[in-house]
CSV table of C-alpha atoms and ligand atoms in Angstrom, one decimal:
chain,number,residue,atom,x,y,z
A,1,UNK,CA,-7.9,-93.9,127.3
A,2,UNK,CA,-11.1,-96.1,126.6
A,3,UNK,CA,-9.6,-98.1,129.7
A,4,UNK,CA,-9.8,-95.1,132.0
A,5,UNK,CA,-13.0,-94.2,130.9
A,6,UNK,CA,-14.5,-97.8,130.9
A,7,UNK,CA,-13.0,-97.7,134.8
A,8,UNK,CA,-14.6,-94.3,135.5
A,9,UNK,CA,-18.1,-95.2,134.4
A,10,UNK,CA,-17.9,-98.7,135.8
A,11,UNK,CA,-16.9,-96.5,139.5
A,12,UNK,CA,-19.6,-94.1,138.9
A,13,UNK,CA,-22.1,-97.2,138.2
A,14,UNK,CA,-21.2,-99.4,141.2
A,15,UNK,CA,-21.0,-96.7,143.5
A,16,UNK,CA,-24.7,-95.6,142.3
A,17,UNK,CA,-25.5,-98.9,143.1
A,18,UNK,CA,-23.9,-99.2,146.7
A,19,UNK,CA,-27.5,-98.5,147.8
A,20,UNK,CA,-27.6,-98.5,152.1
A,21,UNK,CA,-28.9,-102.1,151.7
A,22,UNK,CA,-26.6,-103.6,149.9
A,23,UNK,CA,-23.7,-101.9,151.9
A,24,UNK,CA,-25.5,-103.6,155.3
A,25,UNK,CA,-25.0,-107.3,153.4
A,26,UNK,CA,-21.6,-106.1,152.1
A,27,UNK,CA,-21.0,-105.5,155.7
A,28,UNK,CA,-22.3,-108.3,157.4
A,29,UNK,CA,-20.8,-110.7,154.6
A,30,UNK,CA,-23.4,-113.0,154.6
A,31,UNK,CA,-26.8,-113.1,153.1
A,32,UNK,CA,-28.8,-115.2,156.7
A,33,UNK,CA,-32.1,-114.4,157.6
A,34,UNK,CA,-30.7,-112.2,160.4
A,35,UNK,CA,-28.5,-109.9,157.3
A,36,UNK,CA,-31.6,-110.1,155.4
A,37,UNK,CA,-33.5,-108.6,158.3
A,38,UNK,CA,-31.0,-105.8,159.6
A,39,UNK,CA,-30.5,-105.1,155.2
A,40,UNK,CA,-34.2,-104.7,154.8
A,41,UNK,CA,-34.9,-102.7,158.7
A,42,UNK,CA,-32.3,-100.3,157.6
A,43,UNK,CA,-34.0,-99.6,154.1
A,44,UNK,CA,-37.2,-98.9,155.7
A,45,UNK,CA,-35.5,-96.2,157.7
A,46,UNK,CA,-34.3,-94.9,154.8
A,47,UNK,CA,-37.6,-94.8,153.1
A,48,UNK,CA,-38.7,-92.8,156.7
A,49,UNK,CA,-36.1,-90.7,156.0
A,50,UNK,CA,-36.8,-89.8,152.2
A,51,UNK,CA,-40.4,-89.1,153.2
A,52,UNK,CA,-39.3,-86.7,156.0
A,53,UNK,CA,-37.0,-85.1,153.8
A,54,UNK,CA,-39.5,-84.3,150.9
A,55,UNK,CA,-42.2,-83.0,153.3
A,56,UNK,CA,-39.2,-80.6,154.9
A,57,UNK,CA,-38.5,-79.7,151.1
A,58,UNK,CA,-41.8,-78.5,150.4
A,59,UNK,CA,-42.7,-77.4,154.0
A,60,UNK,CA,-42.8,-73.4,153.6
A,61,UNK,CA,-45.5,-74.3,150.6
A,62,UNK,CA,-48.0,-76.3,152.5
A,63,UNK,CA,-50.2,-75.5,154.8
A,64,UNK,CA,-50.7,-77.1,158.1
A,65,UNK,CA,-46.8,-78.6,158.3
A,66,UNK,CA,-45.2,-76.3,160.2
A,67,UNK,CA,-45.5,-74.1,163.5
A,68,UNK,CA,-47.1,-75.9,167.3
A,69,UNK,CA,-50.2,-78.9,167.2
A,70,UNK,CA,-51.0,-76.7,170.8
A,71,UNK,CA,-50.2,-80.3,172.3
A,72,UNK,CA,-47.4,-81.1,174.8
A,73,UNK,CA,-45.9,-84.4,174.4
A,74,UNK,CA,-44.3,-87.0,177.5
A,75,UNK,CA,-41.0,-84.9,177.9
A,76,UNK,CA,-43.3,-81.8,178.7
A,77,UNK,CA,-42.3,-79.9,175.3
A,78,UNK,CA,-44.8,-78.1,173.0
A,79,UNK,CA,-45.3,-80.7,170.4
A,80,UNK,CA,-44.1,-79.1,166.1
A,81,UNK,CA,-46.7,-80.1,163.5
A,82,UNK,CA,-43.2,-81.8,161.8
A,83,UNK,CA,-42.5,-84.4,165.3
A,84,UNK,CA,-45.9,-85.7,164.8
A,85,UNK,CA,-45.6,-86.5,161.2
A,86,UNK,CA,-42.2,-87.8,161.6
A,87,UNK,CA,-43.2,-90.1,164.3
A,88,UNK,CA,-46.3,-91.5,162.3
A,89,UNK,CA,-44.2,-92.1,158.9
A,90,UNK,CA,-41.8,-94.1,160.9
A,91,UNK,CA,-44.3,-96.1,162.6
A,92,UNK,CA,-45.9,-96.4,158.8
A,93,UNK,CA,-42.8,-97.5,157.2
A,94,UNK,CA,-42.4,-100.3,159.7
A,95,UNK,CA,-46.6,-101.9,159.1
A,96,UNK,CA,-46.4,-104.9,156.7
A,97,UNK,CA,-42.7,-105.2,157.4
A,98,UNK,CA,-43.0,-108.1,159.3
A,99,UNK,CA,-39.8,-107.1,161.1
A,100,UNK,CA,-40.5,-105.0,164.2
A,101,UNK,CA,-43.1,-105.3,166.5
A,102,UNK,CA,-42.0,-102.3,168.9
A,103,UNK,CA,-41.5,-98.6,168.7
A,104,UNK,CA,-40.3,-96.0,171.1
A,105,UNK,CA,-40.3,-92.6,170.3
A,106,UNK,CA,-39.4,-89.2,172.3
A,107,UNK,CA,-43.3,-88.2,170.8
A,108,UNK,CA,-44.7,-91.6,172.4
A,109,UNK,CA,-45.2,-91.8,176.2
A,110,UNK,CA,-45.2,-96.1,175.6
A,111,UNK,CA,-43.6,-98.1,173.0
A,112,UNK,CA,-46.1,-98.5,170.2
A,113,UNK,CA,-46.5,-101.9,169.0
A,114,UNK,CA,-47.3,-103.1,165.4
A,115,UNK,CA,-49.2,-106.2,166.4
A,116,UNK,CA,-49.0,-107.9,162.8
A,117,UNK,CA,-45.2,-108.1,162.9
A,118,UNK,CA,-45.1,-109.1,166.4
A,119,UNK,CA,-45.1,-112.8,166.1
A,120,UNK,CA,-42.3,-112.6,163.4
A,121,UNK,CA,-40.7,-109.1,164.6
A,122,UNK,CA,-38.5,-109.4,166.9
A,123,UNK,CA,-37.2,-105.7,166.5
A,124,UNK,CA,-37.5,-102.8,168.2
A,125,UNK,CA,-36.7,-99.5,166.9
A,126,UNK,CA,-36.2,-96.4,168.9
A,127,UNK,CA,-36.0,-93.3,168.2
A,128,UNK,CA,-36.3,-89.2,167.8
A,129,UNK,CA,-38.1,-88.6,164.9
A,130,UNK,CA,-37.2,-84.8,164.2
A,131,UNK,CA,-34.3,-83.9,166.6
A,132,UNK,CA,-34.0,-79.8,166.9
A,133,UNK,CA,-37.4,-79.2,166.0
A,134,UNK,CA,-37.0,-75.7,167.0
A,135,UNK,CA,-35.3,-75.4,163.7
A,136,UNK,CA,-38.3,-76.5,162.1
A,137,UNK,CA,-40.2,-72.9,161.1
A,138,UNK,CA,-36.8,-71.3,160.3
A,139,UNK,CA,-35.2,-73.9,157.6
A,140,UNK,CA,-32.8,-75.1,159.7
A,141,UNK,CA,-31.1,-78.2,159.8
A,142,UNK,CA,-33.0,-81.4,161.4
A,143,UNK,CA,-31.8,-85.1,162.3
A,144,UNK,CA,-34.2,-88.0,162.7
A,145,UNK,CA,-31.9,-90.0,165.6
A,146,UNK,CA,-32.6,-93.9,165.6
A,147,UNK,CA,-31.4,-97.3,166.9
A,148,UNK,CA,-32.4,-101.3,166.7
A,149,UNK,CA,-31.9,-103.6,169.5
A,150,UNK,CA,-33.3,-107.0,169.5
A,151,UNK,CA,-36.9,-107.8,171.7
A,152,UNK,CA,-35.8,-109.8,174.4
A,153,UNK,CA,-38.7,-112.2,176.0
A,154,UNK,CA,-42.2,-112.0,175.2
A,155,UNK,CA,-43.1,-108.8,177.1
A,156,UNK,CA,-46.3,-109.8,178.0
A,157,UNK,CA,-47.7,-106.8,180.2
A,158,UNK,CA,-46.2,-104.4,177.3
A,159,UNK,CA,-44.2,-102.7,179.4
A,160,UNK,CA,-40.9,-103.0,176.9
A,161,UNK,CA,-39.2,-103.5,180.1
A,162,UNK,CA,-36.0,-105.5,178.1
A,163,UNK,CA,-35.2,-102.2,176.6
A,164,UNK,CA,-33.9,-100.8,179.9
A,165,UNK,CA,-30.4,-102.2,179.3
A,166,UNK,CA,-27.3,-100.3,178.3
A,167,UNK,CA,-26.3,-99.3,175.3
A,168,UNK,CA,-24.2,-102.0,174.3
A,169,UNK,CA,-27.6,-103.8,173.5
A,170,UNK,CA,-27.8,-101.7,170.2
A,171,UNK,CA,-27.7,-103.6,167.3
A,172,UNK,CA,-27.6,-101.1,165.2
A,173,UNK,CA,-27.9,-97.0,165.2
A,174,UNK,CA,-27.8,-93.6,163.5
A,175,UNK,CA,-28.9,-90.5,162.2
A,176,UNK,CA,-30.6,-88.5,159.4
A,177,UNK,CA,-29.4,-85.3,158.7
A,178,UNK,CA,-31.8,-83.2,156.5
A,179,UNK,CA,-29.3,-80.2,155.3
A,180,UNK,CA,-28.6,-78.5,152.3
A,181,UNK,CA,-28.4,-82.3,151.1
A,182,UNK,CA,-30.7,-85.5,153.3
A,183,UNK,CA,-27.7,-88.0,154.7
A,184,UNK,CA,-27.7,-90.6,156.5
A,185,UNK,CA,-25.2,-91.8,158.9
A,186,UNK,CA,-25.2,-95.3,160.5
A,187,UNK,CA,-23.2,-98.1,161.9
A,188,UNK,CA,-23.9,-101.7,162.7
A,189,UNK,CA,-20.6,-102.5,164.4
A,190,UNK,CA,-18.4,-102.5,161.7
A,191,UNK,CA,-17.4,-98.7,161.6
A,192,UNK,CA,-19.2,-96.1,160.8
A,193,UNK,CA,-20.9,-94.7,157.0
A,194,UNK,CA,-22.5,-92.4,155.2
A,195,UNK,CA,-24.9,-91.6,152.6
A,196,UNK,CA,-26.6,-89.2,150.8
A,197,UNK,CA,-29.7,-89.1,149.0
A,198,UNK,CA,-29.6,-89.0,145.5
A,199,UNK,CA,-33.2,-87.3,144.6
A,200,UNK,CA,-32.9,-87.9,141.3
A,201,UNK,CA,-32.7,-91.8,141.8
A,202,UNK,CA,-34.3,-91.7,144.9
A,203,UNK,CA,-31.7,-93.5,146.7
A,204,UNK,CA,-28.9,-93.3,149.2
A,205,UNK,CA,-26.0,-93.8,148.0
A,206,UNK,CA,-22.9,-94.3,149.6
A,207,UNK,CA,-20.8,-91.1,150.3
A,208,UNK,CA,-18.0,-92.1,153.2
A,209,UNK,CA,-17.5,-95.8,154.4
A,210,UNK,CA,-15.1,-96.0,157.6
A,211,UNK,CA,-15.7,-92.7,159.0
A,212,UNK,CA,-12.8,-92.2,162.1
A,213,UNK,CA,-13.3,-88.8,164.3
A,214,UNK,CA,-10.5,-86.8,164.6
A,215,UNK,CA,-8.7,-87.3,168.2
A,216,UNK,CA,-8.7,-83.7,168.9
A,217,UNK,CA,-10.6,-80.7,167.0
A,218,UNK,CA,-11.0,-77.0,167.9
A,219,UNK,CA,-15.0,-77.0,167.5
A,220,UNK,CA,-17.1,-76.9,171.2
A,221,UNK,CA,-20.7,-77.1,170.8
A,222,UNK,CA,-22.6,-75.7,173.7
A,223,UNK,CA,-25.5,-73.4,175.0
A,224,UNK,CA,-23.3,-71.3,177.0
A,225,UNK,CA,-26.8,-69.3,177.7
A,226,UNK,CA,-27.1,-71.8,180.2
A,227,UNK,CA,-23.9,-71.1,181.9
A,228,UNK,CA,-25.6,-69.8,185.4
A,229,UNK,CA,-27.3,-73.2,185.3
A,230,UNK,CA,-24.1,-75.3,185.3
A,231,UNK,CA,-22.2,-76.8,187.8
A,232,UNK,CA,-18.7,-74.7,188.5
A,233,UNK,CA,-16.6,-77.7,186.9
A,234,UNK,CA,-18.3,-76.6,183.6
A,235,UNK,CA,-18.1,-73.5,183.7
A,236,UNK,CA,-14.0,-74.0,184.4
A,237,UNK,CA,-14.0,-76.1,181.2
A,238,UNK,CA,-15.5,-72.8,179.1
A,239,UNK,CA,-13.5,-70.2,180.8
A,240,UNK,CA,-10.6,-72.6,179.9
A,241,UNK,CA,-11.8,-72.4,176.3
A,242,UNK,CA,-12.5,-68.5,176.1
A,243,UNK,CA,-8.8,-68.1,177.1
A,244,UNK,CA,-7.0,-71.0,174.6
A,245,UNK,CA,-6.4,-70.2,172.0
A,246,UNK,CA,-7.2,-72.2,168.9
A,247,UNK,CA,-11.0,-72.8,170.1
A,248,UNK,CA,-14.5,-72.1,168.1
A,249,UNK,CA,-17.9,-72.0,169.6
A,250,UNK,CA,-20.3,-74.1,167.1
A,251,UNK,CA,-23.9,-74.9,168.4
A,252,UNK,CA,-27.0,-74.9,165.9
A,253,UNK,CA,-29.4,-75.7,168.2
A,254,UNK,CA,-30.1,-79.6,166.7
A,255,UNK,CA,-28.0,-82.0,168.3
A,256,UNK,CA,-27.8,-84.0,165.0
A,257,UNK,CA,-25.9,-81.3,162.8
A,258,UNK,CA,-24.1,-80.5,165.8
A,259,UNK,CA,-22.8,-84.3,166.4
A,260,UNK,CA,-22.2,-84.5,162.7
A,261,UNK,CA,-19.7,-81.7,162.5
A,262,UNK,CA,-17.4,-82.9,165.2
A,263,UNK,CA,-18.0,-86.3,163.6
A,264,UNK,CA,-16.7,-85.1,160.6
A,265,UNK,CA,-14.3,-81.9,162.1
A,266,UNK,CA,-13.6,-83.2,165.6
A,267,UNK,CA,-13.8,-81.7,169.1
A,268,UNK,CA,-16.8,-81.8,171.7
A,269,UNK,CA,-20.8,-81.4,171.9
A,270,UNK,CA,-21.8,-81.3,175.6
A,271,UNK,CA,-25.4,-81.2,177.5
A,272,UNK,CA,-24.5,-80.8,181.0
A,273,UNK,CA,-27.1,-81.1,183.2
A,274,UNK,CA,-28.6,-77.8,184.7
A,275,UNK,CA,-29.9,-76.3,187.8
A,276,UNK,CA,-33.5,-77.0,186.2
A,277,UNK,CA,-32.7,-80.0,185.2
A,278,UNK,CA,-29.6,-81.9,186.9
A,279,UNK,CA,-30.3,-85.4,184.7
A,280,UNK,CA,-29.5,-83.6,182.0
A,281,UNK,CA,-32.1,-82.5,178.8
A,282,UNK,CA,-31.3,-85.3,176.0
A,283,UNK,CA,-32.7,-88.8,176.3
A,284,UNK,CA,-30.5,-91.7,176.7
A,285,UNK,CA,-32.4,-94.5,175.0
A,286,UNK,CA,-33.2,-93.0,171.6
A,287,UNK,CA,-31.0,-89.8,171.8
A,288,UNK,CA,-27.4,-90.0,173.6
A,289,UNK,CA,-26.9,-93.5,172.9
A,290,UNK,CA,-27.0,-93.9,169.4
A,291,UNK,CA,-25.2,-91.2,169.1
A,292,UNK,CA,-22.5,-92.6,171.5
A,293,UNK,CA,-23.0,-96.1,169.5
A,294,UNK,CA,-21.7,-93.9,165.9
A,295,UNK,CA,-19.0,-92.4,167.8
A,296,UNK,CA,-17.7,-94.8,169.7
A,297,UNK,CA,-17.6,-96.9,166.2
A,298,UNK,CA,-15.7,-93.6,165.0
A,299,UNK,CA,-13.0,-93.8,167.3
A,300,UNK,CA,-14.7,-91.3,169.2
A,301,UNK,CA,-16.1,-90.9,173.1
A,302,UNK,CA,-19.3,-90.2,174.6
A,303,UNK,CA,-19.4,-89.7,178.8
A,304,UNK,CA,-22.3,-88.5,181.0
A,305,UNK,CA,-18.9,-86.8,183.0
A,306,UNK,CA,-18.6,-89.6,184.9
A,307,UNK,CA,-19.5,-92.9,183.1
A,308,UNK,CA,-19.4,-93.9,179.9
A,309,UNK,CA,-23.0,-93.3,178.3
A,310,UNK,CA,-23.1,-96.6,176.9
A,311,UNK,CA,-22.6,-98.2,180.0
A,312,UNK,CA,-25.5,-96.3,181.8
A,313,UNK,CA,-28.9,-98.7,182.1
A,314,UNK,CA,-32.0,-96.3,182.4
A,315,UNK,CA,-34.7,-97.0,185.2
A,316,UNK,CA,-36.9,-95.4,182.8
A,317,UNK,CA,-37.7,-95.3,179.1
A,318,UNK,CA,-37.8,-91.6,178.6
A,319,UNK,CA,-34.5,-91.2,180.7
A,320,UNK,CA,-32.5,-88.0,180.3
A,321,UNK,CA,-28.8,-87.7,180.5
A,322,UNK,CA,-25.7,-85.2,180.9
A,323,UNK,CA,-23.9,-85.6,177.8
A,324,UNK,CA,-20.5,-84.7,176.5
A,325,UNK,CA,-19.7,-86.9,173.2
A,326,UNK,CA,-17.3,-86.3,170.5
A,327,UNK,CA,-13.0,-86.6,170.1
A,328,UNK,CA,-11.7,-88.7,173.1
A,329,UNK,CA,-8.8,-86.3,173.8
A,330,UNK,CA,-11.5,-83.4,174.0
A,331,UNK,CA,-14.3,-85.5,176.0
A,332,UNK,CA,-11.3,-86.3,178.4
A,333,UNK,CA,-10.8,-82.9,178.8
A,334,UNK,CA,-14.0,-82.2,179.8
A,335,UNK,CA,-14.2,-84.8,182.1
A,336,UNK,CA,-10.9,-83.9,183.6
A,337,UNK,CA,-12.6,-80.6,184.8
A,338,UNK,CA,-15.4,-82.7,186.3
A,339,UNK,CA,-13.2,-84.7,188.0
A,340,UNK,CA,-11.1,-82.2,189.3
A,341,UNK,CA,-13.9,-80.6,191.1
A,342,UNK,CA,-15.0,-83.6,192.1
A,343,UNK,CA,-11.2,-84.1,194.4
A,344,UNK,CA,-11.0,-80.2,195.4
A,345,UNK,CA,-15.2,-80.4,196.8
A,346,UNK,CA,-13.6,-83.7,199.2
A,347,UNK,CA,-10.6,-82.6,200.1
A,348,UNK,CA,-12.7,-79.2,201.2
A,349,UNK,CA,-14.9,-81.5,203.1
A,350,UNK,CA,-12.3,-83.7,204.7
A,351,UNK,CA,-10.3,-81.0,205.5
A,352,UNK,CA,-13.5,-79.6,207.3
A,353,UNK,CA,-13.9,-82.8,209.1
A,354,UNK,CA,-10.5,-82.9,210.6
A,355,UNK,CA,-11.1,-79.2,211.5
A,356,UNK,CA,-14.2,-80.5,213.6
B,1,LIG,P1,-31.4,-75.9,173.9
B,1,LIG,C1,-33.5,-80.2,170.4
B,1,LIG,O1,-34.6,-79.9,171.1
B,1,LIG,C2,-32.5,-80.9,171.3
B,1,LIG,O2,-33.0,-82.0,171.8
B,1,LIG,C3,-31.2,-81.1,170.6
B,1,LIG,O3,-31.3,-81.4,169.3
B,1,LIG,C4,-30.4,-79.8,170.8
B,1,LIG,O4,-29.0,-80.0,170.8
B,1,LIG,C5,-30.9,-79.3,172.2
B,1,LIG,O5,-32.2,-79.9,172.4
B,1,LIG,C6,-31.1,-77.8,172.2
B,1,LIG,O6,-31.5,-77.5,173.4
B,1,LIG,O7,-31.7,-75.9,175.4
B,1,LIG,O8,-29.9,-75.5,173.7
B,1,LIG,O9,-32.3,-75.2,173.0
């Protein structure tokens, strides 16, 4: 008896120890300067993410945290009270750090850089600092989206012009999810974990290590109000769903929640591009492809219909992108629909041609 219970508390003591920084060296198996760095850039978005979480705690109480700043920011949205405390507390957690010298942000029309770390800092974090803000005044659930990749070069003229490389450049990348509990979800290459914020230590602490998406699930996540925007192939993927049976409409308006259910439950979260806007709505470089990064590392898929998101290089920083991302037999599906509209719209136009 005194052995089980020895065994229990030493569990229940290690695990409240298994703190997100530890679990990066556990990880990387090595305690370099380059483990060091990645251990400690990872706990400071972890204190980002704490901070986020208490002002979201508290944020019906205070005045002046919620509802519009009257601004519009680079992507042409009306700019929440919450994105523009969330993008200065990540930029705040990263002063005196030593350890990156660049950020770039959805709220940030250039990278901002942190010129005290840039001699030493050779990190660059982007990143969404509240993702589904319109969830914001209603006490909904929120994400903070993030990646690392490495500065490559000196850029001189500050144009941040080595982050326009594919995805497969990230180094690291995850989430936040501020729910009914603040988690935070994150790979570095090696699979895929969780954690969730222990308020009463003040810590993450680890919750799931080795996370694998199931290969199918019945959830799709979509804004079907923007089914007279979509191309047909779409709309022949959703009238396929309404009549299978053994399907369930999930979509909560924040990508992050949504991405973390079908992590977690399996199936599909797609963003097709629209008639208003045929790139697509959700950024590449600090929305889709960290999110494709996890997923991937989950065993999962992430396509803009045609190519695989993480292959895509952007042109641009604040690049927007179709995305369908989730269980690989259900982002093939998707797909297939694409790609079957794709063969019937040429074989209607070579047949035309012949016919000429
Ligand atoms: P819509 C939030 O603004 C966001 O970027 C994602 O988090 C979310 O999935 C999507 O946009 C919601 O967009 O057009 O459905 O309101």
């Amino acid at each position: 008896m005194v052995n089980a219970e020895t065994n229990a508390q030493e569990y229940a003591l290690d695990r409240d120890c298994t703190t997100l920084s530890r679990h990066v060296l556990q990880q990387l198996q090595n305690f370099s300067a380059e483990a060091q760095d990645l251990s400690a850039l990872m706990n400071r978005i972890a204190l980002a993410g704490k901070i986020i979480a208490r002002r979201l705690s508290r944020a019906g109480l205070m005045e002046g945290v919620l509802g519009f700043t009257g601004d519009i920011n680079v992507q042409g949205e009306s700019v929440k009270k919450m994105d523009v405390y969330a993008n200065d507390v990540f930029i705040s957690v990263f002063k005196q750090s030593g350890l990156v010298c660049r950020l770039a942000s959805e709220e940030m029309e250039k990278p901002y850089y942190i010129p005290e770390n840039c001699p030493i800092g050779r990190y660059t974090l982007l990143y969404d600092p509240i993702d589904g803000s319109s969830n914001t005044d209603i006490n909904l659930n929120l994400g903070s989206i993030f990646a690392i990749r490495q500065q490559e070069g000196q850029d001189a003229d500050g144009t941040a012009s080595d982050l326009l490389q594919d995805g497969r450049k990230q180094i690291a990348a995850g989430y936040i999810l501020y729910g009914p509990s603040t988690m935070l979800v994150y790979s570095i290459g090696k699979g895929v974990h969780s954690f969730t914020l222990d308020p009463s230590l003040g810590e993450f602490i680890l919750s799931d290590e080795n996370i694998q998406i199931p290969n199918h699930g019945s959830i799709y996540s979509v804004n079907e109000g923007n089914f007279w925007q979509w191309d047909e192939s779409i709309r022949e993927y959703i009238r396929y769903v309404h009549r299978t049976e053994g399907y369930t409409a999930r979509y909560g308006g924040a990508m992050v929640g949504d991405v973390h259910r079908i992590l977690v439950q399996g199936g599909v979260f797609l963003y097709p591009g629209t008639v208003k806007q045929p790139e697509g709505k959700l950024r590449l470089l600090y929305e889709s492809a960290p999110l494709a990064f996890l997923i991937e590392q989950a065993g999962g898929r992430s396509s803009t219909g045609t190519q695989e998101i993480l292959d895509v290089i952007p042109e641009k920083l604040h690049q927007r992108t179709p995305l369908i991302i989730g269980s690989k037999d259900d982002v093939s599906l998707v797909e297939s629909f694409i790609h079957q509209q794709t063969q019937s719209e040429k074989s209607i136009m070579e047949r035309s041609r012949v016919l000429q």
